[in-house]
CSV table of C-alpha atoms and ligand atoms in Angstrom, one decimal:
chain,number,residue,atom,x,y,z
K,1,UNK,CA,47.9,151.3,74.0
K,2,UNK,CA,44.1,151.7,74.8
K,3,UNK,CA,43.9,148.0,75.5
K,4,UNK,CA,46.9,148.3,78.1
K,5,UNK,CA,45.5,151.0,79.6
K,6,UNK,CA,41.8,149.4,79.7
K,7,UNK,CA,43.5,145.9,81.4
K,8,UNK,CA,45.0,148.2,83.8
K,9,UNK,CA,41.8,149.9,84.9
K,10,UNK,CA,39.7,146.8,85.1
K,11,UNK,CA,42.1,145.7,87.5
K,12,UNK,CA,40.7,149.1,89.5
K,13,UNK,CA,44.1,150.6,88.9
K,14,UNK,CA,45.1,154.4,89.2
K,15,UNK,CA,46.5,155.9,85.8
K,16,UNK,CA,49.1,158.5,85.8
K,17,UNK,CA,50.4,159.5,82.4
K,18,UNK,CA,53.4,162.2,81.7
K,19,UNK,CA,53.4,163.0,78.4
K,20,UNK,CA,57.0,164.6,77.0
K,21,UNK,CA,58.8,164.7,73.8
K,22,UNK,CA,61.6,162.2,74.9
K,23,UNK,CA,65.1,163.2,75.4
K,24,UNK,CA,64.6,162.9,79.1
K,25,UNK,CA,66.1,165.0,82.1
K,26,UNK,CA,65.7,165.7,85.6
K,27,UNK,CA,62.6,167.7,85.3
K,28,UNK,CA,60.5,165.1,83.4
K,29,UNK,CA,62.3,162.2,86.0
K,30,UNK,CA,59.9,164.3,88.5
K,31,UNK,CA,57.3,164.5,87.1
K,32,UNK,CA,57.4,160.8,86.8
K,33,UNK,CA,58.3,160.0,90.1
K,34,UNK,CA,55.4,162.0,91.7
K,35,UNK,CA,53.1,159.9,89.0
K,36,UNK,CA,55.1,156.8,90.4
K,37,UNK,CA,54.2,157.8,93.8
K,38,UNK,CA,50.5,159.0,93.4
K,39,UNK,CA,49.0,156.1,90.9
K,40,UNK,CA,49.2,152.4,90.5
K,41,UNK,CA,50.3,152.6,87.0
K,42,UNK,CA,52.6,155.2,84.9
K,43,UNK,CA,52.2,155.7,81.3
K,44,UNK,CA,54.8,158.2,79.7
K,45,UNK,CA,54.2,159.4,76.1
K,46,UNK,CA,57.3,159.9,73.8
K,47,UNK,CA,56.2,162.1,70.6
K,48,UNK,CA,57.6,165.3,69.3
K,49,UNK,CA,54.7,166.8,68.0
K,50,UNK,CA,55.3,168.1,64.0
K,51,UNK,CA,52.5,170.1,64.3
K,52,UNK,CA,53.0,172.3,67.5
K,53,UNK,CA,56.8,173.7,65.7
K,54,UNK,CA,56.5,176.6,63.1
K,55,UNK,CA,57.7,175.9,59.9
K,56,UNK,CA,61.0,177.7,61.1
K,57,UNK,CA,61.4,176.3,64.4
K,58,UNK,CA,63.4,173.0,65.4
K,59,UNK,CA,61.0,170.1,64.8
K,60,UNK,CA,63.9,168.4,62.6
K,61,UNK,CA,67.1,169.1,64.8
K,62,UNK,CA,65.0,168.1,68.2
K,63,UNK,CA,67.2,166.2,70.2
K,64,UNK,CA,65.8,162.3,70.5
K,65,UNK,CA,67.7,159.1,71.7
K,66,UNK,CA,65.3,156.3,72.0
K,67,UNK,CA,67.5,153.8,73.6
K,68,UNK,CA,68.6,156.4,77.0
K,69,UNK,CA,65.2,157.6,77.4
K,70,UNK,CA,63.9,153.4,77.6
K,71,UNK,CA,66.6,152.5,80.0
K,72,UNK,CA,65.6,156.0,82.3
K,73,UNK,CA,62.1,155.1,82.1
K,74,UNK,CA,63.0,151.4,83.6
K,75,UNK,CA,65.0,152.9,85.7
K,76,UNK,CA,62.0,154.9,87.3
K,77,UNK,CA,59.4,151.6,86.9
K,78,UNK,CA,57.4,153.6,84.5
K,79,UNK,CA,54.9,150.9,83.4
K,80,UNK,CA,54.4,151.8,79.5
K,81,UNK,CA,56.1,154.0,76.9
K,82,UNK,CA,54.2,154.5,74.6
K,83,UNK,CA,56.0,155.9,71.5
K,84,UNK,CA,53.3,156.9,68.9
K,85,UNK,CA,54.8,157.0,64.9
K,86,UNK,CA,53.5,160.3,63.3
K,87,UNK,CA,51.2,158.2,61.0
K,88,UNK,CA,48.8,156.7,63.8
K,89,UNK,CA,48.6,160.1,65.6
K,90,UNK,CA,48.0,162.4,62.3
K,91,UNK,CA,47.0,159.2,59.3
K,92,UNK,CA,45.9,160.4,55.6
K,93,UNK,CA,42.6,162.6,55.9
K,94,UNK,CA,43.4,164.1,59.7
K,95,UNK,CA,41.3,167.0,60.1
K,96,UNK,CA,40.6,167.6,64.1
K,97,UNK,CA,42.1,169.8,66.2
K,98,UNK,CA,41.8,171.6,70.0
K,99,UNK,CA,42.2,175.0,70.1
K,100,UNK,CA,42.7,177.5,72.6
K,101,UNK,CA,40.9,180.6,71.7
K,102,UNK,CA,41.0,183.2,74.4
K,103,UNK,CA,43.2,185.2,76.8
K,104,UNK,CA,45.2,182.1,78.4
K,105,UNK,CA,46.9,181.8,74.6
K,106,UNK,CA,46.7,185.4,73.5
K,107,UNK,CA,50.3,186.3,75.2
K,108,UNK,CA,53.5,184.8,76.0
K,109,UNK,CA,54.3,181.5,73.9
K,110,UNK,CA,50.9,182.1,72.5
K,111,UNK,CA,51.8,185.3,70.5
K,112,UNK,CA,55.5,184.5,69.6
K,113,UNK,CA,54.5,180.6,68.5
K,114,UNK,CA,51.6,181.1,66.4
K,115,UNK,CA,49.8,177.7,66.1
K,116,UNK,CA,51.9,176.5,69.0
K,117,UNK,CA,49.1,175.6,71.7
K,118,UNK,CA,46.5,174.7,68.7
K,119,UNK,CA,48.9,171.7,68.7
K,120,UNK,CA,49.9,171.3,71.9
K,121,UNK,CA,46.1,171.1,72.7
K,122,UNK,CA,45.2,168.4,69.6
K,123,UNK,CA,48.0,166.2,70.7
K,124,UNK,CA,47.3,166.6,74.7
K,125,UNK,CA,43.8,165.5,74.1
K,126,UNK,CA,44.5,162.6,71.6
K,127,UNK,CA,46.6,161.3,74.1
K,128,UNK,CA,44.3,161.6,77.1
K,129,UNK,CA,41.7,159.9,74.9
K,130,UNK,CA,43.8,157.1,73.8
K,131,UNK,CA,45.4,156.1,77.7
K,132,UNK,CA,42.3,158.1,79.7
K,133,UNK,CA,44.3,158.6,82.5
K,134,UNK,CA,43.5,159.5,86.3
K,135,UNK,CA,46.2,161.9,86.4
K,136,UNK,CA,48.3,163.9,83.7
K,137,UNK,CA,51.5,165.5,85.0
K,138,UNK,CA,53.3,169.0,83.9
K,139,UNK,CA,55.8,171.0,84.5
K,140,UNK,CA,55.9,174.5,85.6
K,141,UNK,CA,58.6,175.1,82.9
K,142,UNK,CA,56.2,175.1,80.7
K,143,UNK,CA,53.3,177.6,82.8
K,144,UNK,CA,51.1,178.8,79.9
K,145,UNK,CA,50.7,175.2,78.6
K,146,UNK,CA,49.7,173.7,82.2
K,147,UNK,CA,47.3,176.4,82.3
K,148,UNK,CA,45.9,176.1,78.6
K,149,UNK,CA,45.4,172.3,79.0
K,150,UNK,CA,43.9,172.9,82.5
K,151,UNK,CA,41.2,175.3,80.7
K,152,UNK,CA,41.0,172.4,78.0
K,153,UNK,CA,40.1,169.9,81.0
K,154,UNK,CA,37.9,172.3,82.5
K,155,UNK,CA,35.9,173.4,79.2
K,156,UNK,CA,35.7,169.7,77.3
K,157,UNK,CA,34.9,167.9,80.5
K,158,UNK,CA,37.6,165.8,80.3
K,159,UNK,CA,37.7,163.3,83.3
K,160,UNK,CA,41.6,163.7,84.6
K,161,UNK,CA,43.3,165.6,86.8
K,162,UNK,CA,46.2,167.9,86.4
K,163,UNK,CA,49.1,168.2,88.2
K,164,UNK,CA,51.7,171.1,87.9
K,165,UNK,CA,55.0,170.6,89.4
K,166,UNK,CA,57.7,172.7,90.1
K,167,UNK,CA,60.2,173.8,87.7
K,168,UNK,CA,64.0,171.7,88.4
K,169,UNK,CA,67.1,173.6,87.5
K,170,UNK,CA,70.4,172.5,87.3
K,171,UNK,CA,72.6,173.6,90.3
K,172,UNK,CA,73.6,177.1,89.1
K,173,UNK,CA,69.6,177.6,88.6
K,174,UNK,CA,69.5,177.1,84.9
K,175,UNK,CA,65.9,175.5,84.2
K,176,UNK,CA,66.6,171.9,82.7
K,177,UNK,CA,65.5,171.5,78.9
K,178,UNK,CA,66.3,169.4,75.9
K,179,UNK,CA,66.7,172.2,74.3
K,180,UNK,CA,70.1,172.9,76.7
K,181,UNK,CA,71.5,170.8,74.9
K,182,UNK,CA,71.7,173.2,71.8
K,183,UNK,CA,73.9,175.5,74.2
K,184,UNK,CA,78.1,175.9,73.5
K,185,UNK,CA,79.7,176.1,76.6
K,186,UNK,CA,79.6,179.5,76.7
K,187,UNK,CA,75.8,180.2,75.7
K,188,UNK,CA,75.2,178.4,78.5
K,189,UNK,CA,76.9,180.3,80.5
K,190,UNK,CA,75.2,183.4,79.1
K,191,UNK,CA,72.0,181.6,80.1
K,192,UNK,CA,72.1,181.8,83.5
K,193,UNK,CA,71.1,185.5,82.9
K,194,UNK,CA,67.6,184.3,82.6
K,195,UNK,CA,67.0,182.6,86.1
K,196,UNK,CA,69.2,185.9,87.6
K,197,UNK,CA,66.7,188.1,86.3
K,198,UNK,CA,63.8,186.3,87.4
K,199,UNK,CA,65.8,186.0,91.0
K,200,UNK,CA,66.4,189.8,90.8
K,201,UNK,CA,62.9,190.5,89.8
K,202,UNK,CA,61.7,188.4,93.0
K,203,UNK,CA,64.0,190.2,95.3
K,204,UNK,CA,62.5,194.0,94.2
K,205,UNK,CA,59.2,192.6,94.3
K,206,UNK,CA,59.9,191.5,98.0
K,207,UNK,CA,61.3,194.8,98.4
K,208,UNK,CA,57.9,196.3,98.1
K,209,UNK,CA,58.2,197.7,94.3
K,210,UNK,CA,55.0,197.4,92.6
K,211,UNK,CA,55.7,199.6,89.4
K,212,UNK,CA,55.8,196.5,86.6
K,213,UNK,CA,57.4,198.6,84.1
K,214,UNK,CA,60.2,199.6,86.1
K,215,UNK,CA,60.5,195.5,87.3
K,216,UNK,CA,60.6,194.7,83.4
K,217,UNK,CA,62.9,197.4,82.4
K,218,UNK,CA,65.1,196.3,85.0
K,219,UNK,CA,65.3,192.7,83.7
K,220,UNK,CA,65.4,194.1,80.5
K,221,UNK,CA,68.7,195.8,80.7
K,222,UNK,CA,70.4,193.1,82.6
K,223,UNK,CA,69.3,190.6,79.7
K,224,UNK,CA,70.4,193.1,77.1
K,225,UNK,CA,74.2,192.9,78.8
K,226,UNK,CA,74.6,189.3,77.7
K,227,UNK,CA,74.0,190.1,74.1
K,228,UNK,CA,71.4,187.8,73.5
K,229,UNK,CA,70.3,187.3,69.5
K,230,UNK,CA,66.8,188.2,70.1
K,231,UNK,CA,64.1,189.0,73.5
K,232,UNK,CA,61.0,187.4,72.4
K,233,UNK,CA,59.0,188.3,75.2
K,234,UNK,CA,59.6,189.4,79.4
K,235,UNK,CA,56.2,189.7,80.7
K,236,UNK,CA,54.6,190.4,84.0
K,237,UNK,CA,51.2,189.1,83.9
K,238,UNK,CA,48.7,187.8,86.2
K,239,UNK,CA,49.2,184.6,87.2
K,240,UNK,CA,45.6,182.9,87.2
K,241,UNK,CA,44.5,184.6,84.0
K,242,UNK,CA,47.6,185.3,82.4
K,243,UNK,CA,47.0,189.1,81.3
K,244,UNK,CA,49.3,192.1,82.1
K,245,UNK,CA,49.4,193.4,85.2
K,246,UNK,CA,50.2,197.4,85.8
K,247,UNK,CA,51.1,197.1,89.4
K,248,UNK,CA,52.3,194.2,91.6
K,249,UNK,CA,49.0,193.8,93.7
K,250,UNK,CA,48.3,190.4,92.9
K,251,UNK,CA,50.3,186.9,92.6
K,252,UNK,CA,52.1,187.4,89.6
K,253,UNK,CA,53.8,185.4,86.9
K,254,UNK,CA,57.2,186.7,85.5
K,255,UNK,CA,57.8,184.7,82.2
K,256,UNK,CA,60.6,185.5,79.6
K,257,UNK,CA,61.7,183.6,76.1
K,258,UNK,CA,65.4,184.8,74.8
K,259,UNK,CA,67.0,183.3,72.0
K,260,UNK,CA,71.0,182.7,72.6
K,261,UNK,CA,72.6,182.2,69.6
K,262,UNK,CA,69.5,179.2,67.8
K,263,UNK,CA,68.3,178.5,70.8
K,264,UNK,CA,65.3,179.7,72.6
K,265,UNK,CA,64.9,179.3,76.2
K,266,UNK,CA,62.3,180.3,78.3
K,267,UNK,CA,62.0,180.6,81.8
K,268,UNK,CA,59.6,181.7,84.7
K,269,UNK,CA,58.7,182.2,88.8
K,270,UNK,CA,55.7,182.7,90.5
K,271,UNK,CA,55.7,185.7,93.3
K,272,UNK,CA,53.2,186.4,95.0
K,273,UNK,CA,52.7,190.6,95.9
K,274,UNK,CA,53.0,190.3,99.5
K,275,UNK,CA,56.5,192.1,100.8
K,276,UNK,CA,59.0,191.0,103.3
K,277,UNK,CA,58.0,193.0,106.9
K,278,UNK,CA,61.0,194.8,106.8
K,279,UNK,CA,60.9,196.3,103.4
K,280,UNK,CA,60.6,199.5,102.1
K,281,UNK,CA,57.2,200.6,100.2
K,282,UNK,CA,57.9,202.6,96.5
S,1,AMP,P1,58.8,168.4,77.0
S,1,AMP,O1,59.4,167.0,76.7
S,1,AMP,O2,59.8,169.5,76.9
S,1,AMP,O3,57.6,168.6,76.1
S,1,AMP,O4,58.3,168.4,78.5
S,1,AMP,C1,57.4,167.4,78.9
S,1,AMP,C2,56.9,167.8,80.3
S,1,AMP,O5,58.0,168.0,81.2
S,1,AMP,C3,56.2,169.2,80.3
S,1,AMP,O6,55.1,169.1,81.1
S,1,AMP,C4,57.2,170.1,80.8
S,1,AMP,O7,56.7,171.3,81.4
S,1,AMP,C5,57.9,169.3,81.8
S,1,AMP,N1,59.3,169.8,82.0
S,1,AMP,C6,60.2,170.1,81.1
S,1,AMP,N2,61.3,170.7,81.7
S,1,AMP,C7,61.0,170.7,83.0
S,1,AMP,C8,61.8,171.1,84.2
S,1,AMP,N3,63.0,171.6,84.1
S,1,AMP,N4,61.2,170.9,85.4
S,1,AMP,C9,59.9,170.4,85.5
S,1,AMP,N5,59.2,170.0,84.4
S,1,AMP,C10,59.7,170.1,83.2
């Protein structure tokens, strides 16, 4: 991989590199399309990561299929896919890894995934170091991990630049993710509660209301009517630094995680504080 990579930058050509852990959908298609368009070259990684699931979590039952995710990838002109085996990315005697260690990965995924972004970073970085891309692309889906690996970028001088891009739902608004698959017809049905929420949390915020508790109860309760198994987390929280807001005086970012039935989903929107010129102030 890092002699690929090296041919194509001696011939002075732009790197962009989407790394994902296969099963491929719409919202990774974008992200490599936008790579497609932006660089000379596109590298996609296919790994799923052992060491960025909790001993309880799905690391064995993650869905994979090789074979569709080549034939997409052609389909898109990626130019590599590079499909690491566990034993070159974490050999006998591996003892490095990239941590977040502050307020970017003290909430959210950070505090219900112990360990989670500890890998996420190790494997982000091995794989920038290996392909040393221009450009790495991510998805809003996931808005704590684009902002951890940003900080990562940012703090370990590493020499590529990030791109976020937006979040693609299917048509009735649920977010796109392997993990869908999981979902009985009727769990995903129940799903949609998330994106509703986050829609209905918009619409008050346009409204002019700026109490966050009354916003989070609000989505709570509506979650709460689809039975879900378990709320791991709604949160209002500043969307630069990630820490809980009081009031909506700021851009914010509304992020939940809700197990239905096995499956956790999470979800989020960006809104920034400013109300409609109609609306009402509370
Ligand atoms: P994953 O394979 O789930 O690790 O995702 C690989 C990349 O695709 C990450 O940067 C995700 O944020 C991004 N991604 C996953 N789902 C979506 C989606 N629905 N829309 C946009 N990007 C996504």
């Amino acid at each position: 991989m890092r002699k690929v990579s090296h041919q194509a930058r001696s011939k002075n050509k732009s790197i962009g590199f989407v790394p994902t852990m296969g099963y491929l959908h719409k919202g990774h298609l974008s992200l490599i399309k936008k790579a497609r368009r932006e660089c000379d070259f596109v590298i996609i990684s296919i790994y799923v990561n052992p060491i960025q699931f909790g001993p309880k979590e799905d690391y064995k039952r993650y869905p994979r299929d090789l074979k569709r995710d080549k034939r997409l990838a052609r389909e898109e002109k990626v130019d590599v896919v590079f499909i690491p085996k566990d034993k070159d990315i974490y050999p006998d005697g591996y003892q490095t890894y990239v941590d977040n260690e502050g307020s970017l990965s003290e909430g959210l995924c950070g505090a219900t995934r112990p360990g989670h972004f500890k890998g996420v970073c190790t494997i982000v970085c091995k794989l920038f170091n290996i392909i040393k891309p221009d450009r790495a692309y991510f998805g809003q889906k996931d808005y704590q991990q684009a902002q951890i690996v940003k900080q990562m970028v940012r703090d370990l001088n590493m020499d590529v630049k990030i791109r976020v891009l937006p979040t693609v739902r299917d048509e009735d608004g649920l977010a796109i993710s392997s993990r869908n698959e999981y979902l009985s017809l009727s769990e995903r049905r129940r799903a949609l509660i998330l994106y509703r929420s986050l829609q209905q949390a918009k619409r008050m915020i346009k409204e002019g209301i700026k109490d966050v508790s009354y916003i989070r109860n609000n989505i709570k309760d509506k979650i709460k009517g689809i039975k879900p198994t378990k709320i791991d987390y709604i949160e209002i929280v500043d969307s630069n630094t990630l820490k809980r807001v009081n009031k909506i005086d700021r851009e914010v970012l509304i992020a939940l995680a809700v197990w239905i039935g096995r499956t956790r989903l999470i979800d989020n929107m960006i809104i920034s504080h400013k109300p409609q010129a109609s609306s009402r102030k509370l």
